[in-house]
Amino acid sequence: MTTTPTDPPCHRHYDVIIVGGAMYGTAVAWFLMDNPDFDGSVLVVERDPSYALCSTSHTNSCMRQQFSTEINVRISQFAAEYVRNFREHLGGDSRVPELAFQSFGYLYLADNDTFAETLRASQQVQSALGAATRILDPGQIRAEYPFYHLDDIVAGSHNPKDEGYFDGGSLFDWWRRMARERGTEYVANEVVAMTKNRAGDRVERVTLKSGENIGCGTVVNASGPRAVRTSRMAGIEIPVEPRKRYTFIFDAARPLDRDLPLTIDPSGVHMRTDGRYYLSGCPPDVDPAVDYDDFEADHDLWENKVWPVLAHRIPQFDAIRLVNSWVGHYAYNTLDQNAIVGPHTTITNFLFVNGFSGHGLQQSPAIGRGLAEWIAWGEYRSLDLTPFGYGRIELGEPFAEKAII
């Protein structure tokens, strides 16, 4: 897909230039505009203002606290509080809607003792931080959700509080609207080059596809699956690539009599209630990097993998009808499937907000706030995000998070 730039920027210099205007570019812009100590200028450059193919448009808007590390749990706890009090966080503006939040939880199913022990260890971390996660044996799962087939399951992990899915589209729309109202400038354009200073430790200017050469104080890489294309303009490599993820919406001839938690089957297929329908998804069995514009579907995946798993795990789903499906891209961090956040180690005004590998939407409130704090104050104040820093990428030292979907 090619981009035709339509908007020239209004100024020749900005304090902050954000490359990418989808969820993360907009999150950083909004939290900067909401920071009382930031009074600088912000330019957001978005190559496709329709957002038709971006990861934000293909998200399932899920939220969970079931991670194995404290920082990831705390990030999601802030997200849940933020979503529940969205209008208040946006200044109490009466135009801002209350966000819908379907909180029926995630249910991880373990089919072996090793994974069950991993779930138990993670539950201890979550519980110590106030999460409501419970470890259930098959009998307890069956008592609450009698529709599952559990003969091959040894344990489950379920948190029924502040987990499920929410209206991520409205969150994005209102962040963008309010950021613009407070002075953020959005342009339909594309950054195609960057110029560093003589020492090579700062980006001084960015070049747009339309030809303008714009000075900058700080550059934020919020380019989603295209993140490495942006970082290479500053001479930086990051292990982020686009990978396909599939979503299927289906109807059931015999619907369940209660909400279906977001269930992570041992096969890798997940499923949940989605309004009057059900949603399921999975990675492909062969999961390579793909072209940035490759959204071609594997039509055999539903018939050969997903439907058999659904019918096995929930026998009541033996008669279902596919209603809709789509392919989206994860911004996949091949090192450890966790975010890269904050400044580069030597090019200190080049900031990352990349590589979320599928849990970006739920982490956007805490990460957007944190990066805005770094820009405004040179430090994280609300939540220390340094574990996600670029230094681990440089050293090849993965961030150890076990709960990756």
GROMACS .gro file of C-alpha atoms in nm:
model
  405
    1MET     CA    1   0.000   0.000   0.000
    2THR     CA    2   0.143   0.337  -0.098
    3THR     CA    3   0.082   0.660   0.087
    4THR     CA    4   0.014   0.993  -0.078
    5PRO     CA    5   0.102   1.272   0.165
    6THR     CA    6  -0.175   1.529   0.190
    7ASP     CA    7  -0.084   1.750   0.484
    8PRO     CA    8   0.223   1.970   0.522
    9PRO     CA    9   0.309   2.050   0.885
   10CYS     CA   10   0.237   2.399   1.013
   11HIS     CA   11   0.584   2.461   1.161
   12ARG     CA   12   0.949   2.399   1.082
   13HIS     CA   13   1.036   2.265   1.427
   14TYR     CA   14   0.855   2.063   1.695
   15ASP     CA   15   0.957   1.969   2.045
   16VAL     CA   16   0.826   1.617   1.987
   17ILE     CA   17   0.769   1.435   1.658
   18ILE     CA   18   0.579   1.108   1.688
   19VAL     CA   19   0.616   0.867   1.397
   20GLY     CA   20   0.285   0.681   1.379
   21GLY     CA   21  -0.055   0.803   1.492
   22ALA     CA   22  -0.240   0.486   1.587
   23MET     CA   23  -0.287   0.369   1.946
   24TYR     CA   24   0.063   0.433   2.077
   25GLY     CA   25   0.138   0.752   1.892
   26THR     CA   26  -0.194   0.887   2.012
   27ALA     CA   27  -0.145   0.759   2.369
   28VAL     CA   28   0.186   0.943   2.398
   29ALA     CA   29   0.037   1.257   2.244
   30TRP     CA   30  -0.260   1.258   2.480
   31PHE     CA   31  -0.057   1.202   2.796
   32LEU     CA   32   0.186   1.474   2.691
   33MET     CA   33  -0.103   1.716   2.642
   34ASP     CA   34  -0.243   1.613   2.980
   35ASN     CA   35   0.091   1.659   3.162
   36PRO     CA   36   0.083   1.994   3.345
   37ASP     CA   37   0.460   2.036   3.313
   38PHE     CA   38   0.472   1.989   2.936
   39ASP     CA   39   0.408   2.297   2.723
   40GLY     CA   40   0.589   2.194   2.405
   41SER     CA   41   0.474   2.139   2.047
   42VAL     CA   42   0.383   1.791   1.924
   43LEU     CA   43   0.357   1.666   1.566
   44VAL     CA   44   0.210   1.322   1.491
   45VAL     CA   45   0.293   1.189   1.144
   46GLU     CA   46   0.056   0.913   1.028
   47ARG     CA   47   0.104   0.750   0.689
   48ASP     CA   48  -0.256   0.619   0.672
   49PRO     CA   49  -0.507   0.835   0.862
   50SER     CA   50  -0.784   0.588   0.779
   51TYR     CA   51  -0.602   0.342   1.011
   52ALA     CA   52  -0.754   0.066   0.796
   53LEU     CA   53  -0.462  -0.175   0.817
   54CYS     CA   54  -0.299  -0.079   1.146
   55SER     CA   55  -0.287  -0.313   1.444
   56THR     CA   56  -0.520  -0.081   1.639
   57SER     CA   57  -0.798  -0.146   1.388
   58HIS     CA   58  -0.758  -0.524   1.411
   59THR     CA   59  -0.733  -0.556   1.787
   60ASN     CA   60  -0.967  -0.768   1.997
   61SER     CA   61  -0.943  -0.512   2.282
   62CYS     CA   62  -0.862  -0.769   2.548
   63MET     CA   63  -0.733  -0.704   2.898
   64ARG     CA   64  -0.577  -0.935   3.156
   65GLN     CA   65  -0.373  -0.925   3.474
   66GLN     CA   66  -0.254  -1.283   3.436
   67PHE     CA   67   0.114  -1.216   3.371
   68SER     CA   68   0.413  -1.370   3.545
   69THR     CA   69   0.600  -1.045   3.622
   70GLU     CA   70   0.506  -0.766   3.861
   71ILE     CA   71   0.552  -0.484   3.611
   72ASN     CA   72   0.315  -0.638   3.355
   73VAL     CA   73   0.052  -0.704   3.623
   74ARG     CA   74   0.074  -0.345   3.747
   75ILE     CA   75   0.050  -0.208   3.393
   76SER     CA   76  -0.275  -0.398   3.339
   77GLN     CA   77  -0.415  -0.302   3.678
   78PHE     CA   78  -0.371   0.064   3.586
   79ALA     CA   79  -0.539  -0.004   3.251
   80ALA     CA   80  -0.843  -0.155   3.423
   81GLU     CA   81  -0.872   0.142   3.659
   82TYR     CA   82  -0.825   0.381   3.368
   83VAL     CA   83  -1.094   0.219   3.154
   84ARG     CA   84  -1.339   0.210   3.444
   85ASN     CA   85  -1.282   0.580   3.510
   86PHE     CA   86  -1.220   0.696   3.155
   87ARG     CA   87  -1.427   1.016   3.167
   88GLU     CA   88  -1.263   1.123   3.493
   89HIS     CA   89  -0.917   1.065   3.345
   90LEU     CA   90  -1.013   1.287   3.052
   91GLY     CA   91  -1.097   1.576   3.282
   92GLY     CA   92  -1.459   1.491   3.353
   93ASP     CA   93  -1.566   1.616   3.009
   94SER     CA   94  -1.935   1.530   2.971
   95ARG     CA   95  -1.885   1.449   2.603
   96VAL     CA   96  -1.658   1.157   2.690
   97PRO     CA   97  -1.843   0.824   2.713
   98GLU     CA   98  -1.816   0.568   2.985
   99LEU     CA   99  -1.630   0.276   2.826
  100ALA     CA  100  -1.794  -0.064   2.808
  101PHE     CA  101  -1.589  -0.329   2.991
  102GLN     CA  102  -1.695  -0.694   2.979
  103SER     CA  103  -1.519  -0.840   3.280
  104PHE     CA  104  -1.566  -1.217   3.267
  105GLY     CA  105  -1.199  -1.297   3.291
  106TYR     CA  106  -0.935  -1.508   3.121
  107LEU     CA  107  -0.920  -1.883   3.181
  108TYR     CA  108  -0.589  -2.053   3.106
  109LEU     CA  109  -0.619  -2.429   3.071
  110ALA     CA  110  -0.321  -2.654   3.146
  111ASP     CA  111  -0.299  -3.005   3.004
  112ASN     CA  112   0.023  -3.100   3.185
  113ASP     CA  113   0.176  -3.059   3.529
  114THR     CA  114   0.462  -2.838   3.409
  115PHE     CA  115   0.231  -2.571   3.271
  116ALA     CA  116   0.003  -2.606   3.573
  117GLU     CA  117   0.299  -2.528   3.799
  118THR     CA  118   0.379  -2.223   3.586
  119LEU     CA  119   0.021  -2.103   3.635
  120ARG     CA  120   0.050  -2.156   4.011
  121ALA     CA  121   0.375  -1.960   4.031
  122SER     CA  122   0.225  -1.674   3.829
  123GLN     CA  123  -0.086  -1.676   4.046
  124GLN     CA  124   0.131  -1.612   4.351
  125VAL     CA  125   0.278  -1.303   4.183
  126GLN     CA  126  -0.066  -1.181   4.078
  127SER     CA  127  -0.228  -1.247   4.415
  128ALA     CA  128   0.047  -1.059   4.601
  129LEU     CA  129  -0.042  -0.755   4.388
  130GLY     CA  130  -0.413  -0.779   4.463
  131ALA     CA  131  -0.533  -0.968   4.154
  132ALA     CA  132  -0.824  -1.206   4.200
  133THR     CA  133  -0.666  -1.497   4.013
  134ARG     CA  134  -0.766  -1.846   4.126
  135ILE     CA  135  -0.615  -2.184   4.046
  136LEU     CA  136  -0.894  -2.430   3.976
  137ASP     CA  137  -0.893  -2.806   3.940
  138PRO     CA  138  -1.110  -2.965   3.667
  139GLY     CA  139  -1.395  -3.024   3.910
  140GLN     CA  140  -1.403  -2.659   4.013
  141ILE     CA  141  -1.393  -2.546   3.649
  142ARG     CA  142  -1.676  -2.783   3.563
  143ALA     CA  143  -1.887  -2.657   3.854
  144GLU     CA  144  -1.871  -2.299   3.722
  145TYR     CA  145  -1.859  -2.375   3.350
  146PRO     CA  146  -2.019  -2.714   3.286
  147PHE     CA  147  -1.991  -2.683   2.907
  148TYR     CA  148  -1.614  -2.752   2.889
  149HIS     CA  149  -1.467  -3.092   2.800
  150LEU     CA  150  -1.195  -3.133   3.063
  151ASP     CA  151  -1.079  -3.496   3.051
  152ASP     CA  152  -0.739  -3.379   2.920
  153ILE     CA  153  -0.705  -3.079   3.156
  154VAL     CA  154  -0.521  -3.088   3.491
  155ALA     CA  155  -0.575  -2.727   3.609
  156GLY     CA  156  -0.694  -2.383   3.513
  157SER     CA  157  -0.615  -2.024   3.611
  158HIS     CA  158  -0.905  -1.777   3.615
  159ASN     CA  159  -0.937  -1.415   3.722
  160PRO     CA  160  -1.298  -1.293   3.709
  161LYS     CA  161  -1.216  -0.934   3.810
  162ASP     CA  162  -1.093  -0.661   3.571
  163GLU     CA  163  -1.019  -0.909   3.292
  164GLY     CA  164  -1.206  -0.954   2.968
  165TYR     CA  165  -1.246  -0.703   2.686
  166PHE     CA  166  -1.334  -0.335   2.655
  167ASP     CA  167  -1.420  -0.066   2.402
  168GLY     CA  168  -1.070   0.007   2.279
  169GLY     CA  169  -1.195   0.189   1.970
  170SER     CA  170  -1.363   0.462   2.174
  171LEU     CA  171  -1.057   0.497   2.397
  172PHE     CA  172  -0.840   0.555   2.088
  173ASP     CA  173  -1.089   0.794   1.925
  174TRP     CA  174  -1.123   1.011   2.233
  175TRP     CA  175  -0.751   1.022   2.307
  176ARG     CA  176  -0.693   1.140   1.953
  177ARG     CA  177  -0.975   1.394   1.963
  178MET     CA  178  -0.867   1.539   2.299
  179ALA     CA  179  -0.498   1.546   2.204
  180ARG     CA  180  -0.585   1.752   1.896
  181GLU     CA  181  -0.809   1.984   2.094
  182ARG     CA  182  -0.519   2.053   2.330
  183GLY     CA  183  -0.277   2.135   2.050
  184THR     CA  184  -0.131   1.817   1.901
  185GLU     CA  185  -0.093   1.849   1.526
  186TYR     CA  186  -0.168   1.540   1.315
  187VAL     CA  187  -0.058   1.523   0.951
  188ALA     CA  188  -0.127   1.261   0.686
  189ASN     CA  189   0.230   1.210   0.573
  190GLU     CA  190   0.527   0.977   0.615
  191VAL     CA  191   0.870   1.012   0.771
  192VAL     CA  192   1.123   0.886   0.515
  193ALA     CA  193   1.460   0.995   0.662
  194MET     CA  194   1.628   1.130   0.973
  195THR     CA  195   1.937   1.346   1.016
  196LYS     CA  196   2.158   1.315   1.324
  197ASN     CA  197   2.402   1.569   1.465
  198ARG     CA  198   2.777   1.541   1.406
  199ALA     CA  199   2.831   1.346   1.726
  200GLY     CA  200   2.565   1.098   1.617
  201ASP     CA  201   2.392   1.103   1.954
  202ARG     CA  202   2.078   1.301   1.861
  203VAL     CA  203   1.827   1.314   1.580
  204GLU     CA  204   1.809   1.675   1.471
  205ARG     CA  205   1.570   1.663   1.176
  206VAL     CA  206   1.320   1.436   1.004
  207THR     CA  207   1.234   1.443   0.635
  208LEU     CA  208   0.875   1.389   0.524
  209LYS     CA  209   0.762   1.217   0.206
  210SER     CA  210   0.618   1.549   0.091
  211GLY     CA  211   0.969   1.698   0.104
  212GLU     CA  212   0.967   1.906   0.423
  213ASN     CA  213   1.269   1.888   0.652
  214ILE     CA  214   1.150   1.939   1.010
  215GLY     CA  215   1.358   2.007   1.319
  216CYS     CA  216   1.283   1.810   1.635
  217GLY     CA  217   1.367   1.794   2.002
  218THR     CA  218   1.255   1.433   2.053
  219VAL     CA  219   1.150   1.157   1.813
  220VAL     CA  220   0.910   0.883   1.924
  221ASN     CA  221   0.897   0.561   1.722
  222ALA     CA  222   0.531   0.455   1.740
  223SER     CA  223   0.530   0.274   1.407
  224GLY     CA  224   0.372  -0.056   1.514
  225PRO     CA  225   0.482  -0.349   1.295
  226ARG     CA  226   0.689  -0.106   1.082
  227ALA     CA  227   0.901  -0.006   1.381
  228VAL     CA  228   1.232  -0.129   1.241
  229ARG     CA  229   1.183   0.078   0.927
  230THR     CA  230   1.162   0.388   1.144
  231SER     CA  231   1.452   0.293   1.370
  232ARG     CA  232   1.680   0.223   1.074
  233MET     CA  233   1.645   0.587   0.971
  234ALA     CA  234   1.843   0.662   1.288
  235GLY     CA  235   2.082   0.369   1.231
  236ILE     CA  236   1.917   0.148   1.494
  237GLU     CA  237   1.814  -0.218   1.465
  238ILE     CA  238   1.529  -0.357   1.673
  239PRO     CA  239   1.388  -0.713   1.659
  240VAL     CA  240   1.031  -0.617   1.564
  241GLU     CA  241   0.852  -0.767   1.266
  242PRO     CA  242   0.493  -0.810   1.141
  243ARG     CA  243   0.334  -1.148   1.205
  244LYS     CA  244  -0.017  -1.254   1.113
  245ARG     CA  245  -0.283  -1.318   1.373
  246TYR     CA  246  -0.630  -1.446   1.289
  247THR     CA  247  -0.966  -1.358   1.439
  248PHE     CA  248  -1.291  -1.544   1.374
  249ILE     CA  249  -1.643  -1.440   1.475
  250PHE     CA  250  -1.892  -1.726   1.489
  251ASP     CA  251  -2.249  -1.804   1.584
  252ALA     CA  252  -2.353  -2.116   1.771
  253ALA     CA  253  -2.666  -2.317   1.699
  254ARG     CA  254  -2.674  -2.399   2.070
  255PRO     CA  255  -2.543  -2.091   2.252
  256LEU     CA  256  -2.403  -2.123   2.603
  257ASP     CA  257  -2.620  -2.028   2.898
  258ARG     CA  258  -2.355  -1.793   3.044
  259ASP     CA  259  -2.061  -1.583   2.931
  260LEU     CA  260  -1.762  -1.772   2.794
  261PRO     CA  261  -1.442  -1.646   2.961
  262LEU     CA  262  -1.154  -1.572   2.731
  263THR     CA  263  -1.030  -1.929   2.729
  264ILE     CA  264  -0.675  -2.010   2.625
  265ASP     CA  265  -0.675  -2.370   2.510
  266PRO     CA  266  -0.350  -2.571   2.528
  267SER     CA  267  -0.360  -2.586   2.147
  268GLY     CA  268  -0.302  -2.209   2.129
  269VAL     CA  269  -0.657  -2.135   2.016
  270HIS     CA  270  -0.844  -1.885   2.231
  271MET     CA  271  -1.219  -1.818   2.245
  272ARG     CA  272  -1.462  -1.587   2.427
  273THR     CA  273  -1.808  -1.436   2.424
  274ASP     CA  274  -1.838  -1.140   2.187
  275GLY     CA  275  -2.179  -0.981   2.230
  276ARG     CA  276  -2.439  -1.215   2.081
  277TYR     CA  277  -2.164  -1.406   1.899
  278TYR     CA  278  -1.834  -1.570   1.994
  279LEU     CA  279  -1.479  -1.476   1.903
  280SER     CA  280  -1.185  -1.707   1.849
  281GLY     CA  281  -0.830  -1.656   1.735
  282CYS     CA  282  -0.490  -1.813   1.701
  283PRO     CA  283  -0.150  -1.780   1.537
  284PRO     CA  284  -0.083  -1.984   1.224
  285ASP     CA  285   0.102  -2.312   1.271
  286VAL     CA  286   0.388  -2.172   1.065
  287ASP     CA  287   0.451  -1.819   1.190
  288PRO     CA  288   0.706  -1.628   0.980
  289ALA     CA  289   0.750  -1.256   0.939
  290VAL     CA  290   0.531  -1.125   0.656
  291ASP     CA  291   0.530  -0.821   0.431
  292TYR     CA  292   0.384  -0.508   0.587
  293ASP     CA  293   0.094  -0.510   0.342
  294ASP     CA  294   0.027  -0.886   0.349
  295PHE     CA  295  -0.313  -0.949   0.505
  296GLU     CA  296  -0.403  -1.251   0.295
  297ALA     CA  297  -0.596  -1.508   0.495
  298ASP     CA  298  -0.524  -1.879   0.527
  299HIS     CA  299  -0.877  -2.007   0.471
  300ASP     CA  300  -0.788  -2.359   0.582
  301LEU     CA  301  -0.701  -2.246   0.934
  302TRP     CA  302  -1.064  -2.224   1.047
  303GLU     CA  303  -1.165  -2.564   0.912
  304ASN     CA  304  -0.850  -2.756   0.998
  305LYS     CA  305  -0.745  -2.606   1.331
  306VAL     CA  306  -0.985  -2.368   1.501
  307TRP     CA  307  -1.321  -2.537   1.456
  308PRO     CA  308  -1.195  -2.882   1.566
  309VAL     CA  309  -1.044  -2.728   1.882
  310LEU     CA  310  -1.367  -2.540   1.961
  311ALA     CA  311  -1.579  -2.851   1.918
  312HIS     CA  312  -1.341  -3.058   2.131
  313ARG     CA  313  -1.316  -2.810   2.416
  314ILE     CA  314  -1.686  -2.714   2.412
  315PRO     CA  315  -1.893  -2.999   2.265
  316GLN     CA  316  -2.190  -2.761   2.244
  317PHE     CA  317  -1.995  -2.587   1.966
  318ASP     CA  318  -2.031  -2.884   1.733
  319ALA     CA  319  -2.269  -2.678   1.518
  320ILE     CA  320  -2.133  -2.329   1.460
  321ARG     CA  321  -2.135  -2.085   1.169
  322LEU     CA  322  -1.852  -1.850   1.076
  323VAL     CA  323  -1.989  -1.493   1.060
  324ASN     CA  324  -1.676  -1.286   0.998
  325SER     CA  325  -1.298  -1.310   1.007
  326TRP     CA  326  -0.994  -1.091   0.960
  327VAL     CA  327  -0.617  -1.094   0.965
  328GLY     CA  328  -0.417  -0.844   1.167
  329HIS     CA  329  -0.048  -0.799   1.241
  330TYR     CA  330   0.130  -0.829   1.571
  331ALA     CA  331   0.427  -0.597   1.613
  332TYR     CA  332   0.624  -0.903   1.719
  333ASN     CA  333   0.938  -0.865   1.930
  334THR     CA  334   1.137  -1.173   1.835
  335LEU     CA  335   1.367  -1.142   2.139
  336ASP     CA  336   1.108  -1.179   2.415
  337GLN     CA  337   0.758  -1.073   2.294
  338ASN     CA  338   0.755  -0.775   2.528
  339ALA     CA  339   0.756  -0.401   2.474
  340ILE     CA  340   1.060  -0.187   2.395
  341VAL     CA  341   1.004   0.143   2.574
  342GLY     CA  342   1.208   0.454   2.640
  343PRO     CA  343   1.526   0.611   2.503
  344HIS     CA  344   1.802   0.459   2.296
  345THR     CA  345   2.125   0.408   2.491
  346THR     CA  346   2.331   0.652   2.282
  347ILE     CA  347   2.086   0.839   2.056
  348THR     CA  348   1.918   0.976   2.362
  349ASN     CA  349   1.634   1.173   2.198
  350PHE     CA  350   1.514   0.872   1.999
  351LEU     CA  351   1.241   0.698   2.204
  352PHE     CA  352   1.083   0.358   2.149
  353VAL     CA  353   0.726   0.247   2.209
  354ASN     CA  354   0.739  -0.073   2.007
  355GLY     CA  355   0.717  -0.452   1.997
  356PHE     CA  356   0.412  -0.521   2.213
  357SER     CA  357   0.348  -0.858   2.047
  358GLY     CA  358  -0.027  -0.859   2.099
  359HIS     CA  359  -0.079  -0.700   2.440
  360GLY     CA  360  -0.030  -0.341   2.333
  361LEU     CA  361  -0.385  -0.209   2.360
  362GLN     CA  362  -0.426  -0.304   2.725
  363GLN     CA  363  -0.084  -0.160   2.809
  364SER     CA  364  -0.137   0.172   2.629
  365PRO     CA  365  -0.260   0.377   2.928
  366ALA     CA  366   0.041   0.296   3.148
  367ILE     CA  367   0.298   0.303   2.867
  368GLY     CA  368   0.162   0.622   2.712
  369ARG     CA  369   0.166   0.790   3.052
  370GLY     CA  370   0.517   0.663   3.125
  371LEU     CA  371   0.670   0.779   2.798
  372ALA     CA  372   0.508   1.121   2.842
  373GLU     CA  373   0.666   1.139   3.187
  374TRP     CA  374   1.004   1.058   3.040
  375ILE     CA  375   0.971   1.333   2.781
  376ALA     CA  376   0.847   1.590   3.032
  377TRP     CA  377   1.068   1.503   3.329
  378GLY     CA  378   1.345   1.273   3.207
  379GLU     CA  379   1.225   0.994   3.437
  380TYR     CA  380   0.935   0.758   3.503
  381ARG     CA  381   0.737   0.871   3.808
  382SER     CA  382   0.414   0.671   3.816
  383LEU     CA  383   0.552   0.329   3.727
  384ASP     CA  384   0.913   0.233   3.656
  385LEU     CA  385   0.926   0.110   3.296
  386THR     CA  386   1.302   0.063   3.279
  387PRO     CA  387   1.270  -0.321   3.254
  388PHE     CA  388   1.142  -0.260   2.900
  389GLY     CA  389   1.435  -0.038   2.804
  390TYR     CA  390   1.641  -0.072   2.486
  391GLY     CA  391   1.949  -0.182   2.683
  392ARG     CA  392   1.825  -0.542   2.700
  393ILE     CA  393   1.784  -0.543   2.322
  394GLU     CA  394   2.142  -0.423   2.279
  395LEU     CA  395   2.268  -0.697   2.512
  396GLY     CA  396   2.037  -0.969   2.377
  397GLU     CA  397   1.898  -1.032   2.725
  398PRO     CA  398   1.527  -1.123   2.710
  399PHE     CA  399   1.275  -0.986   2.957
  400ALA     CA  400   1.141  -1.299   3.128
  401GLU     CA  401   0.762  -1.299   3.092
  402LYS     CA  402   0.605  -1.645   3.078
  403ALA     CA  403   0.243  -1.548   3.005
  404ILE     CA  404   0.257  -1.480   2.633
  405ILE     CA  405  -0.039  -1.557   2.406
   0.00000   0.00000   0.00000
